[in-house]
Every structure is written in structure tokens, then in C-alpha cells.
C-alpha positions as semicolon CSV with decimal commas, in nm:
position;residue;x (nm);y (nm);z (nm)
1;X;0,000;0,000;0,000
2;X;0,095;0,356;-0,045
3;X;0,096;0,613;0,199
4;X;-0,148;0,899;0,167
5;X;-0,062;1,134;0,424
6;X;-0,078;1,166;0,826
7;X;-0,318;1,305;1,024
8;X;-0,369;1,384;1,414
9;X;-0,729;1,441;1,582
10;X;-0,719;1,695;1,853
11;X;-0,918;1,718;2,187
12;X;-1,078;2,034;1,964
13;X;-1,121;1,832;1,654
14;X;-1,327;1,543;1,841
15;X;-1,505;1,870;2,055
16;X;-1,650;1,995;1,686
17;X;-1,709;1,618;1,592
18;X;-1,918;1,551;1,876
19;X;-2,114;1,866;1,808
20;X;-2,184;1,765;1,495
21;X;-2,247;1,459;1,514
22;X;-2,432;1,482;1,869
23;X;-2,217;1,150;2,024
24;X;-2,100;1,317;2,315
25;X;-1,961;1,050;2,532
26;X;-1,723;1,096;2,802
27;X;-1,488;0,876;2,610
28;X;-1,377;1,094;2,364
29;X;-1,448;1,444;2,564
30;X;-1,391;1,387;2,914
31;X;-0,989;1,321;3,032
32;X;-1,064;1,209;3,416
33;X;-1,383;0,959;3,302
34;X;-1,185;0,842;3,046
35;X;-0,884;0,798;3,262
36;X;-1,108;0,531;3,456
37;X;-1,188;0,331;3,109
38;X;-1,006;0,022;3,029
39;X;-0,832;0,211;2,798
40;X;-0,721;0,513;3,066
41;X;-0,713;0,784;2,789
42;X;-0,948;0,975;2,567
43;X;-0,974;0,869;2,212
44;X;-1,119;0,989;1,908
45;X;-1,461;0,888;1,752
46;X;-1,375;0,599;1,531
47;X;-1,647;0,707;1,265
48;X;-1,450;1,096;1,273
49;X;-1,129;0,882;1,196
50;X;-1,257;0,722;0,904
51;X;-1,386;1,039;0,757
52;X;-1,093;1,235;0,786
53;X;-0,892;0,949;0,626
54;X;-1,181;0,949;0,360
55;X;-1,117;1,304;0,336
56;X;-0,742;1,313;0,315
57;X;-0,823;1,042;-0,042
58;X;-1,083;1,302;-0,120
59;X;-0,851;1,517;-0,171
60;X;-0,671;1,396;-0,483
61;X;-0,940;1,233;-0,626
62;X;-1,215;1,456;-0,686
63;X;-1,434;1,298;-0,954
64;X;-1,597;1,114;-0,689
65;X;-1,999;1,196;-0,615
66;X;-2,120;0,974;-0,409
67;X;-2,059;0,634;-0,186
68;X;-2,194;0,266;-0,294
69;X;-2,061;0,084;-0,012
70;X;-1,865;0,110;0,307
71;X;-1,709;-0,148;0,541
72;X;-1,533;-0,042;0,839
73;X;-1,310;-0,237;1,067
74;X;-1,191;-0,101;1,389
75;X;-0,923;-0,281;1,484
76;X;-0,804;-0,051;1,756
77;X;-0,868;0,242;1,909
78;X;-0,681;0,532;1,852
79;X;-0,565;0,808;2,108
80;X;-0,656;1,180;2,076
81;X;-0,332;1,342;2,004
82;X;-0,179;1,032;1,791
83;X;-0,027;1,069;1,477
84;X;-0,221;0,857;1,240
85;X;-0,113;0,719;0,887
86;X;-0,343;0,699;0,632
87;X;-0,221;0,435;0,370
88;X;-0,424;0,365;0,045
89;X;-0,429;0,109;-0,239
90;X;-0,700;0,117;-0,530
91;X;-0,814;-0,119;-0,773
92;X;-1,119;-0,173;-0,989
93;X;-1,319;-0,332;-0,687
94;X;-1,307;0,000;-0,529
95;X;-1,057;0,159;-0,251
96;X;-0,897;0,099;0,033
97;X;-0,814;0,275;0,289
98;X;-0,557;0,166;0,615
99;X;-0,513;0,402;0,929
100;X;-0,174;0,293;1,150
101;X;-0,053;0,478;1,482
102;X;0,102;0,376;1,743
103;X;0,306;0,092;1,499
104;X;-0,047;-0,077;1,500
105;X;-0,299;-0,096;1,244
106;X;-0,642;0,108;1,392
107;X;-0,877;0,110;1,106
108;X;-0,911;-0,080;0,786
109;X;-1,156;0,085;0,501
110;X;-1,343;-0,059;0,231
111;X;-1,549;0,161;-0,078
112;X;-1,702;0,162;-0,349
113;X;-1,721;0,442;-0,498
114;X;-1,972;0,628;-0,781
115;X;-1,879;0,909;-1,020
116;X;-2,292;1,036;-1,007
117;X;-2,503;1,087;-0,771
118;X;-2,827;0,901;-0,824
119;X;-3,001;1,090;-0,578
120;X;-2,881;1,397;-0,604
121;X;-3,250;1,564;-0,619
122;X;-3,336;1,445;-0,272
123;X;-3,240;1,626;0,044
124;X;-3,345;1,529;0,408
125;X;-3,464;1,763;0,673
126;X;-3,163;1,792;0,886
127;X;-3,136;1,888;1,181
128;X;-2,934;2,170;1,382
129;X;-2,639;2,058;1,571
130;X;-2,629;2,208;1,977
131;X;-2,347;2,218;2,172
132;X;-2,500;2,106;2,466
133;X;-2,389;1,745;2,549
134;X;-2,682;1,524;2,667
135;X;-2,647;1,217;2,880
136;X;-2,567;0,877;2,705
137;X;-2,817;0,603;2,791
138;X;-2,650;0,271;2,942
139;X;-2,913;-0,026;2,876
140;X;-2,798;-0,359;2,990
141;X;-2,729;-0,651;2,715
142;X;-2,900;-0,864;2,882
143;X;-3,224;-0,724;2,811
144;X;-3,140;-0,501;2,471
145;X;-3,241;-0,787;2,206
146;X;-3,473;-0,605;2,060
147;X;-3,475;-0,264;2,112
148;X;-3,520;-0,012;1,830
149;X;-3,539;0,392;1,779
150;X;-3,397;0,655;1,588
151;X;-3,155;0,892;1,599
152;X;-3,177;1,271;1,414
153;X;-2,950;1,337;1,063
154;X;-2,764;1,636;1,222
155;X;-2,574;1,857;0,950
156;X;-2,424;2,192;1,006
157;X;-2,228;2,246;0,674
158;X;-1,952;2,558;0,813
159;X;-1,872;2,260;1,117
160;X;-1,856;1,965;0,838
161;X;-1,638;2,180;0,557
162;X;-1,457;2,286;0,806
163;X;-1,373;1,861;0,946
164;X;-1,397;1,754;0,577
165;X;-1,361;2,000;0,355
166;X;-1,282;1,778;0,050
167;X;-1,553;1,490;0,190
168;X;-1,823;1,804;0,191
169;X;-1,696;1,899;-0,153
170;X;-1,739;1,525;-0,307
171;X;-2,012;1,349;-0,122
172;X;-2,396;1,435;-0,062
173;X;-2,462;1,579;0,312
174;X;-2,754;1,281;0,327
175;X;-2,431;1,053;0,283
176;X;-2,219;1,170;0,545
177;X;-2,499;1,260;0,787
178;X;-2,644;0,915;0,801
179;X;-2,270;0,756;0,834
180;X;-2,190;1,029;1,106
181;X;-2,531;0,915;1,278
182;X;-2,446;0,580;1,351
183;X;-2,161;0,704;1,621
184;X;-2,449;0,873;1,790
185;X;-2,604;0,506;1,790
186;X;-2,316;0,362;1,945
187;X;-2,185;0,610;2,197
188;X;-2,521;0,770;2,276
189;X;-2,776;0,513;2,264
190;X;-2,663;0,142;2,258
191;X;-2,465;0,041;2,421
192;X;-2,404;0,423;2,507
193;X;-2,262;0,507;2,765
194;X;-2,010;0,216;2,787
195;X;-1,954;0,142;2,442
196;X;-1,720;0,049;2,226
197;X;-1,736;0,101;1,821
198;X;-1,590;-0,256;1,606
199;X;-1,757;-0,314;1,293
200;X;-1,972;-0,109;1,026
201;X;-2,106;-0,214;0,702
202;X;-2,347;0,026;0,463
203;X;-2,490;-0,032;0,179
204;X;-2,633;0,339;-0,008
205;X;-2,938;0,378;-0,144
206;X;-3,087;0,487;-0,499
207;X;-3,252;0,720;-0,345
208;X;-3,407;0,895;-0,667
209;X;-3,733;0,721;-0,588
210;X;-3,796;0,686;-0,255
211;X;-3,909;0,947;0,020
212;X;-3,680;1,213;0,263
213;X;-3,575;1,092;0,491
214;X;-3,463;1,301;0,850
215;X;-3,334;1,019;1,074
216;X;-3,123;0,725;1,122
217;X;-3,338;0,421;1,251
218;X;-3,159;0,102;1,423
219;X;-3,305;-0,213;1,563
220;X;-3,079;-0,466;1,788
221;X;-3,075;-0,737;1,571
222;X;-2,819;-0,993;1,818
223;X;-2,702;-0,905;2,171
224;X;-2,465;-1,194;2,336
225;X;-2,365;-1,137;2,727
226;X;-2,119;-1,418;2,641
227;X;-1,905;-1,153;2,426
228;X;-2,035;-0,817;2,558
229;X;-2,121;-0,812;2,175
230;X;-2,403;-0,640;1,981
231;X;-2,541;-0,636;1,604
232;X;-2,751;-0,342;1,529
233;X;-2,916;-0,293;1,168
234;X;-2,942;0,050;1,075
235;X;-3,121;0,216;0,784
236;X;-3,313;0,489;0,618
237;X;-3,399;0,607;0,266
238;X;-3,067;0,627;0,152
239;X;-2,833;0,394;0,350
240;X;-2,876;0,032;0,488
241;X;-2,596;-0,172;0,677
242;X;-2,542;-0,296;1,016
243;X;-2,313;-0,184;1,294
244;X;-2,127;-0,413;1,577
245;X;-2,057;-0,296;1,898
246;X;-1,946;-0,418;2,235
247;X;-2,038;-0,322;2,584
248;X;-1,724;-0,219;2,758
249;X;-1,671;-0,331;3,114
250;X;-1,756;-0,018;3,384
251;X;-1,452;0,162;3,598
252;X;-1,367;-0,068;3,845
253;X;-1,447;-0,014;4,214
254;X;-1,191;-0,154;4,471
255;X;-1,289;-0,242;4,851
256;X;-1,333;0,065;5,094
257;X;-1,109;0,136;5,357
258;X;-1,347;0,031;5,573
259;X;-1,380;-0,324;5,418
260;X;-0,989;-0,328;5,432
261;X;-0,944;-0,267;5,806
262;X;-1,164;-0,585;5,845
263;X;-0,944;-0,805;5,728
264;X;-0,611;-0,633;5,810
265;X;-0,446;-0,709;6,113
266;X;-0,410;-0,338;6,268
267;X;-0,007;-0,370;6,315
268;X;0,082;-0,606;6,043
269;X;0,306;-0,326;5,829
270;X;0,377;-0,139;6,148
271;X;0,772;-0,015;6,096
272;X;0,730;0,024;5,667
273;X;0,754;0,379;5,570
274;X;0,595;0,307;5,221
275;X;0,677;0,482;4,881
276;X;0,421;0,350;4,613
277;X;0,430;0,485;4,277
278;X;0,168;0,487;4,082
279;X;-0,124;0,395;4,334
280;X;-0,432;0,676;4,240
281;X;-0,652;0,359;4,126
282;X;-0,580;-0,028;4,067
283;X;-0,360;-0,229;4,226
284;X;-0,163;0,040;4,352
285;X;-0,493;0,210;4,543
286;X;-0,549;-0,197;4,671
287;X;-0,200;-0,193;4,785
288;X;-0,198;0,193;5,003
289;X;-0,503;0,079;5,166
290;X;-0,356;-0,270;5,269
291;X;-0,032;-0,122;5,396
292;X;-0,183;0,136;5,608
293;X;-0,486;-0,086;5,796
294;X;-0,145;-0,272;5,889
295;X;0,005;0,040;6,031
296;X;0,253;0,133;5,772
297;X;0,303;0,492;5,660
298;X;0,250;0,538;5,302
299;X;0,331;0,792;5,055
300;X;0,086;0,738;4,693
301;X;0,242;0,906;4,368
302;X;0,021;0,990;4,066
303;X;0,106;1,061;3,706
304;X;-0,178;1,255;3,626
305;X;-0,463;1,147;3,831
306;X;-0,439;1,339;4,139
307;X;-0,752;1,385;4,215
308;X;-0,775;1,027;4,230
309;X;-0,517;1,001;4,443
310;X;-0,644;1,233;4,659
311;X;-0,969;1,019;4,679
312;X;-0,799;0,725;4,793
313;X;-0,620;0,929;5,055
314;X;-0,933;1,051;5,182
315;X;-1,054;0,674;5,201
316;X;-0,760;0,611;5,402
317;X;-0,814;0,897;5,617
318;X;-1,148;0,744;5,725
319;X;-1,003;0,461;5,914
320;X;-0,630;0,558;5,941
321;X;-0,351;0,821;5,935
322;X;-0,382;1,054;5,541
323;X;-0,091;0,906;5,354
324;X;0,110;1,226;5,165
325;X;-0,022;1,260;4,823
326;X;0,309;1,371;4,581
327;X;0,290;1,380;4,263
328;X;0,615;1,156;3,939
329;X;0,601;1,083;3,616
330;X;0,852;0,755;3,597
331;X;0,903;0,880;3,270
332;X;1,037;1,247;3,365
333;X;1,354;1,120;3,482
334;X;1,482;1,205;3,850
335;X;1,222;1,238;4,148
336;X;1,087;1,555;4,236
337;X;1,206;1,770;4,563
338;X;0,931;1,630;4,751
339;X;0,929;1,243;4,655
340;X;1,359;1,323;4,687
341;X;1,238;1,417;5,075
342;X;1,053;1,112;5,143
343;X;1,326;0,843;5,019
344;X;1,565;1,009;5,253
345;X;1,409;0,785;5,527
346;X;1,193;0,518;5,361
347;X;1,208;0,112;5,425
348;X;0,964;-0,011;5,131
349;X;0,932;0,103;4,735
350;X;0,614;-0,040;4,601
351;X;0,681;0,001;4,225
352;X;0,350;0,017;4,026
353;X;0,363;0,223;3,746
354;X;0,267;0,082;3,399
355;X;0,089;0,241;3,083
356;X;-0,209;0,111;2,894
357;X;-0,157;-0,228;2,820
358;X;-0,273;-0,203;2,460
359;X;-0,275;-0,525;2,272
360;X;-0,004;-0,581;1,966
361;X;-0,138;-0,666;1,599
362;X;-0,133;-1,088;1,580
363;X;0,150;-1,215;1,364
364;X;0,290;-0,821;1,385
365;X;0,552;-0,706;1,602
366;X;0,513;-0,364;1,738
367;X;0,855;-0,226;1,850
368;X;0,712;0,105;1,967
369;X;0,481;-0,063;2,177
370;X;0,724;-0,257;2,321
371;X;0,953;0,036;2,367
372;X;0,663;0,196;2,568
373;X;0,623;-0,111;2,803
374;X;1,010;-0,091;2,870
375;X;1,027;0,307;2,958
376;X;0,779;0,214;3,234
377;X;0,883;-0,104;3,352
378;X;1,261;-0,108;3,322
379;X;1,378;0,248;3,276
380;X;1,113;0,432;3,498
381;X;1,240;0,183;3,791
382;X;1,629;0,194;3,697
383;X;1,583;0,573;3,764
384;X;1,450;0,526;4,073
385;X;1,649;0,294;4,242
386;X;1,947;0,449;4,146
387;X;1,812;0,780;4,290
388;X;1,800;0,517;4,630
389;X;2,090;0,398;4,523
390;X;2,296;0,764;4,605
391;X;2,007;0,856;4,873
392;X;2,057;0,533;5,132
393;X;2,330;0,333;4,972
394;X;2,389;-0,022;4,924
395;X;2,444;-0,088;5,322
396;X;2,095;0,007;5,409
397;X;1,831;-0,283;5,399
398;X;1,560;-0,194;5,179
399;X;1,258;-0,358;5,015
400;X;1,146;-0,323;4,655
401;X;0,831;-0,524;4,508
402;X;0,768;-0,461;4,182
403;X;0,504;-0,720;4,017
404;X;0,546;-0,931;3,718
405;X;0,223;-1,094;3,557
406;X;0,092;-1,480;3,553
407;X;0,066;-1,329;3,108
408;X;0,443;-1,439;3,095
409;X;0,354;-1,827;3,213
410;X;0,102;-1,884;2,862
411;X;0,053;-1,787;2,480
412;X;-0,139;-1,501;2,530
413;X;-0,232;-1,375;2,185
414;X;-0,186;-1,023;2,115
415;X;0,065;-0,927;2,383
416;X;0,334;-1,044;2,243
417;X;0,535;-0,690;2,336
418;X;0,378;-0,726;2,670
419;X;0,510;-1,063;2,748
420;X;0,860;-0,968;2,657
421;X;0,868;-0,638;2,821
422;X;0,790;-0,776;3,159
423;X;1,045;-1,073;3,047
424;X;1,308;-0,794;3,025
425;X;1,179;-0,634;3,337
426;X;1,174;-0,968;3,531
427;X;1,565;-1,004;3,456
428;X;1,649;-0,634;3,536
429;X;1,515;-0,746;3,853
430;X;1,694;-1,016;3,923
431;X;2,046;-0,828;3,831
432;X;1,954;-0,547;4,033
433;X;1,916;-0,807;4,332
434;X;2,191;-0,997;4,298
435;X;2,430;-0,689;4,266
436;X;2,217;-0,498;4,576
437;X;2,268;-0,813;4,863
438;X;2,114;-0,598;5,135
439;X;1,801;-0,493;4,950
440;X;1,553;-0,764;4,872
441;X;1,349;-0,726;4,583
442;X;0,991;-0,930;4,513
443;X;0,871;-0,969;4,187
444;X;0,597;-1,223;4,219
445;X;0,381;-1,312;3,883
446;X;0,061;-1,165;4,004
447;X;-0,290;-1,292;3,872
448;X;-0,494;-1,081;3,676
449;X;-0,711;-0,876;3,962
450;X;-0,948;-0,659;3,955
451;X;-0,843;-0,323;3,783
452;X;-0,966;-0,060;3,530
453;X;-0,759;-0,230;3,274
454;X;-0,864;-0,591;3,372
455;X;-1,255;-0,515;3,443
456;X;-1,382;-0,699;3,177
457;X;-1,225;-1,043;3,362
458;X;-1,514;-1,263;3,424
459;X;-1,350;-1,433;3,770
460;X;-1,197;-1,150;3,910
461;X;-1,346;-0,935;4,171
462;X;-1,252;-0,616;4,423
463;X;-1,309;-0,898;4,708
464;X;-1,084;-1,115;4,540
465;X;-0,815;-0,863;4,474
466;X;-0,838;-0,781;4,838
467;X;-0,769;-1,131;4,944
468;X;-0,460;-1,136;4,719
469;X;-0,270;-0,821;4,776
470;X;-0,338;-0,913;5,183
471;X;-0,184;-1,239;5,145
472;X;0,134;-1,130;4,920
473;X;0,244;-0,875;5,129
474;X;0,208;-1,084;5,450
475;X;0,457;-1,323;5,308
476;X;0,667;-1,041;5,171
477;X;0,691;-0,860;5,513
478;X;0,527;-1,114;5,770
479;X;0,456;-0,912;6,124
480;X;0,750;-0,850;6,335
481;X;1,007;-0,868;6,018
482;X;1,008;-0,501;5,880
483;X;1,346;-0,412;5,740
484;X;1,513;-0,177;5,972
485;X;1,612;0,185;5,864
């Protein structure tokens, strides 16, 4: 394939998408609810991805009038920010179109195209765009077989020439509109609020004889709870096709602090002075509350979420002493002044930091995704601990637990970058250890538990998390044993 161009979708672009094309969920708009997503970042509207890469072909191939067919594959999601792509290859069964960022491929595009526009007499009643979000609906799949409505064709032709200028140019507004309503479908409607866009497949009308047509109507044609997965057919005067979808799993919740204290032994950590990095949510939050029902002081460190760091804190409060809330980026290099301040004097380093664990392309390897998995797991920690290192020396006990993953014991297809990252990280370990003898260092291959990333796991639970952090770190530091300072 040849390559078309790049592109890169803004927190503004996807701001004038979801105006115009009224799918205003938080996934794509809102940085802290996205942040609590499996995928712990806000990305752009799939559906605004394809159009823009439609666009970008657009541009040097203006005989195009209208669109026969579409089929749209998303692959994988793409970040807002990311620079995408856009390779091409044409042939006389039509176009098509391949988005990559990130080393992966995202999208994969499939037209037919028409040099007339059959129904070029025909225009719908659109409908104004607002600006004011409304509130995406979150039915359940287990009772969504079924359900049907309609969504409004919204068109505001400055906002769309202005997104797609050479798409507006080419293509009949009835086109685009009904394509652009099917992400209101997905994100607004079902499954809405939790929802994640896979598969679309249209089919475009000769419209010259049938009636206007203002609105997009869908029907949920298969729901399975076994795969999260829906089919919706959707269809008006001038487009029929069907869209898949999938329910994503909700944030995660972990156990209270008052739950915690409950099964905690009150002076079971008494002696650590904690730092755990990267503990605002997930295994690190589990982690600050065990430590501190069993008497340990604790420092959390955030990357960006601080005010979900400061929400743990204030669960800890509740029952126990506020841990100190400082903020390091494992990627920034050397500690702050105030995280500097805290290792002066501290027994135990926690190491949790880790970046979305996106999946790798099968039978593709994706060096920059590797690469990423390595700046957190190996580099971000070599930084650290040889900031220790100078701070408390190699005569000092100390204690450093930094987990590995039960992943690296199977096949697990599609992490093939994520497997071998934590490989490399697992042996860094194990030199560090060996060339440290007074500082032990744990790196047990945890289960997957109960986290934003791993919320979709059918066996896993908060309880169950609970139950295996508390039993881990009693081995690691039974009562009584606490390195000494």
C-alpha cells in the first residue's frame, strides 16, 4: 500500500465532531472519566477517523460523487493526540483505505465508490447541531435484544467543511450525515454510555425514488452477554448496513477502607515507611489501603490522576492516618524535591507504574509498543532505584516489590510486546538483586485482579483482589520482620 498522508485528531477536533455529530460520550471528551476506562485515555470517535482518512483520499481524487458501499473495521482504538497514517491502495473493486498509529494498524476501510449521484435531487430535513452534550443512555445486554429507535441526521455544513472540507466537496450531506449518525447510535444510545465502536457495514441507497428521509433508525438485531457483543441494523432512505458494537466493562471499584481494616491485622506493616508509585486507582490504590490498615506509613504518587489520588487518601483517612499525596512521572527522569524528601528515610518502594496495556497486531511485532512497556517497567524503575541507590546506599536494607504478571507463564495472543517487556523487566530485577545483597526485591507473577484495565475479567473481583494483595504482602513482610532503617 501507499501512503497517503498523516493526520492527528485533537481534543478540539473530536469537541467539533461531537457537536456535529451529537455523540457526546465521556470517552472521547472527558480526560478524568476516560482515565477510569479500560483504555485510561481519551480517544477519538472511530467514525471521525474514518472520515478524515476518507477526506485526506478526497482530496486527490475529486471525480468522486457519491458512496456505494462502506465497510469499516476497527481494529483498535486510537488516542486523541496520535499521529495517524493513512495508507491507500486502489483497484477496480473499489478503494482501500488503512489508518496505523502507534506501529499498530487502527482502522481498515473498504469503498465503493460512484462518479454520479443518483439521488442527487433528494435532500433530508436535517437537523441543527447544539453544543449542549446530553447524557448517554446505558441499557444492559441482557435485556437489549430487541430494542429499536432513531436517531436525528444532524448537518451543520460551516462545522462539516470545516472537518472535511474535501468529503463536503465530493459526497452528498444525506451521505455523510447518516454515516456520522451511527456514532451517535453507538456512543449515545446502545450500548451508550459504555460502548465500544468494532464493525460497520453500509450499503447506499438509490434514493431517486424513494421518500426524505430526516433520521437514522436502528433495531438490535443480536445481543450476546457471552461476548459483551451487539449487532444493530441501521437504515433509512438512503443507507442500509449494520453496525457491531461491544459493551465495555464499567470503571472498576476496589474495597473501601473500611472493608480493608476488616481483614487487616491493625499492626501487620507497622515499621514500613511506604513509597508506592503509581497507586491513584488499581492495584496500587489496593496496595496503600492494605499497607496502612497494617500500620505502615504510606506515601501514593500519581502521574496525572491526582484527584484520584487524593480520593484514595481521603478513604484512608477514614479509618487511618492521610498518607502524603506527591505527585512523578517515571518517565520524567529524576524524582521531584518532595518524593527526593521522602526516600531520605523510607524502608519499602512499592513500584507500580505501567501504561495502557494495549494489545499488539497478531502475527505483527510492534517495537514502539514494546519500547513503551520498557520506559515504564525497566527504565522508569532503573531511575528510581538508582536515585535510592545515592540517597541510602547499598548498606541500608531496603525492600522493593515490583510485580510481574501470571501473562508471561502462557501464549497469550496479542501481547506479544507485553510478554517480553515484563520478560526484560523480570531479569532487570533479578540483576539489580543480585548486585544490591542488602536490599531484597519481590517480583511475584501476580494474577490478573481486579483493575480498570482488567474489568472486563469474568473471575476476578474487588473482594478477590483484596484477598490477594493481603496475602502477598504478608509473606513479603510477615509481622515482626520489617526491614530496619
Amino acid at each position: 500500500m501507499n501512503t497517503l498522508g498523516t493526520l492527528c485528531i485533537t481534543s478540539e477536533s473530536s469537541l467539533d465532531f461531537a457537536t456535529l455529530s451529537g455523540d457526546f460520550n465521556p470517552l472521547h471528551l472527558d480526560p478524568v472519566a476516560a482515565r477510569r476506562t479500560q483504555f485510561g485515555r481519551t480517544l477519538i470517535h472511530g467514525v471521525c477517523g474514518t472520515l478524515q482518512a476518507l477526506d485526506l483520499w478526497l482530496a486527490g481524487n475529486p471525480e468522486v460523487a457519491a458512496l456505494n458501499a462502506l465497510k469499516v473495521r476497527y481494529a483498535r482504538p486510537i488516542t486523541q493526540g496520535e499521529d495517524i497514517t493513512v495508507l491507500a491502495q486502489s483497484d477496480a473493486e473499489g478503494v482501500r483505505l488503512e489508518l496505523v498509529a502507534g506501529g499498530a494498524r487502527c482502522q481498515v476501510i473498504e469503498m465503493c465508490l460512484l462518479r454520479t449521484d443518483p439521488g442527487a435531487r433528494l435532500q433530508p430535513e436535517f437537523r441543527e447541531p447544539s453544543a449542549q452534550p446530553r447524557v448517554c443512555e446505558a441499557p444492559s445486554i441482557d435485556n437489549c435484544q430487541g430494542d429499536a429507535g432513531a436517531v436525528e441526521l444532524i448537518w451543520d455544513p460551516a462545522l462539516a467543511r470545516r472537518l472535511f472540507p474535501h468529503a463536503c466537496a465530493a459526497l452528498p450531506a444525506r451521505q455523510l450525515a447518516s454515516l456520522i449518525a451511527t456514532t451517535q447510535i453507538v456512543g449515545m444510545k446502545c450500548p451508550g454510555l459504555h460502548s465500544v465502536y468494532s464493525n460497520l457495514e453500509l450499503q447506499f441507497a438509490d434514493a431517486a425514488d424513494l421518500a426524505s428521509n430526516s433520521q437514522l433508525h436502528y433495531r438490535v438485531e443480536t445481543a450476546d452477554a457471552r461476548f459483551n457483543r451487539v449487532v444493530l441494523s441501521v437504515g433509512n432512505a438512503y443507507v442500509q448496513g449494520a453496525v457491531e458494537a461491544f459493551f465495555r466493562a464499567k470503571p472498576a471499584n476496589q474495597a473501601r477502607m473500611a472493608e480493608v481494616v476488616a481483614t487487616v491485622p491493625p499492626d501487620c506493616f507497622t515499621g514500613q515507611r511506604a513509597l508506592l508509585v503509581g497507586a491513584s486507582r488499581g492495584l496500587g490504590e489496593v496496595m496503600a489501603k492494605v499497607l496502612a490498615a497494617g500500620g505502615a506509613e504510606v506515601a501514593l504518587t500519581y502521574a496525572r490522576g491526582k484527584s484520584d489520588a487524593e480520593t484514595v487518601a481521603d478513604d484512608i483517612a477514614s479509618e487511618r492516618a492521610r498518607p502524603i499525596v506527591l505527585q512523578h512521572d517515571v518517565l520524567a527522569g529524576e524524582p521531584g524535591a518532595e518524593v527526593a524528601a521522602f526516600c531520605d528515610d523510607m524502608t519499602h518502594l512499592y513500584y507500580l507504574a505501567s501504561p495502557i496495556i494495549d494489545k499488539g497486531e497478531s502475527g505483527r511485532w510492534n517495537g514502539e509498543l514494546f519500547r513503551t512497556f520498557c520506559r515504564f517497567y525497566i527504565d522508569g524503575l532503573a531511575t528510581l532505584l538508582e536515585h535510592l541507590q545515592r540517597v541510602v546506599g547499598k548498606q541500608r536494607q531496603m525492600h522493593v516489590f515490583v510485580p510481574s504478571s501470571v501473562f508471561l507463564d502462557g501464549n497469550i495472543k496479542g501481547f506479544d510486546e507485553y510478554i517480553a517487556a515484563k520478560h526484560a523487566a523480570e531479569s532487570y530485577a533479578a540483576r539489580f538483586s543480585s548486585a544490591n545483597a542488602n536490599w531484597s526485591l519481590s517480583a511475584p507473577r501476580l494474577p490478573r485482579l481486579h483493575t480498570d484495565q482488567t474489568s472486563g475479567v469474568a473471575d476476578s473481583g474487588p473482594e478477590e483482589t483484596l484477598q490477594v494483595v493481603v496475602a502477598m504482602l504478608r509473606e513479603i513482610c510477615p509481622a515482626g520482620q520489617a526491614p530496619s532503617r
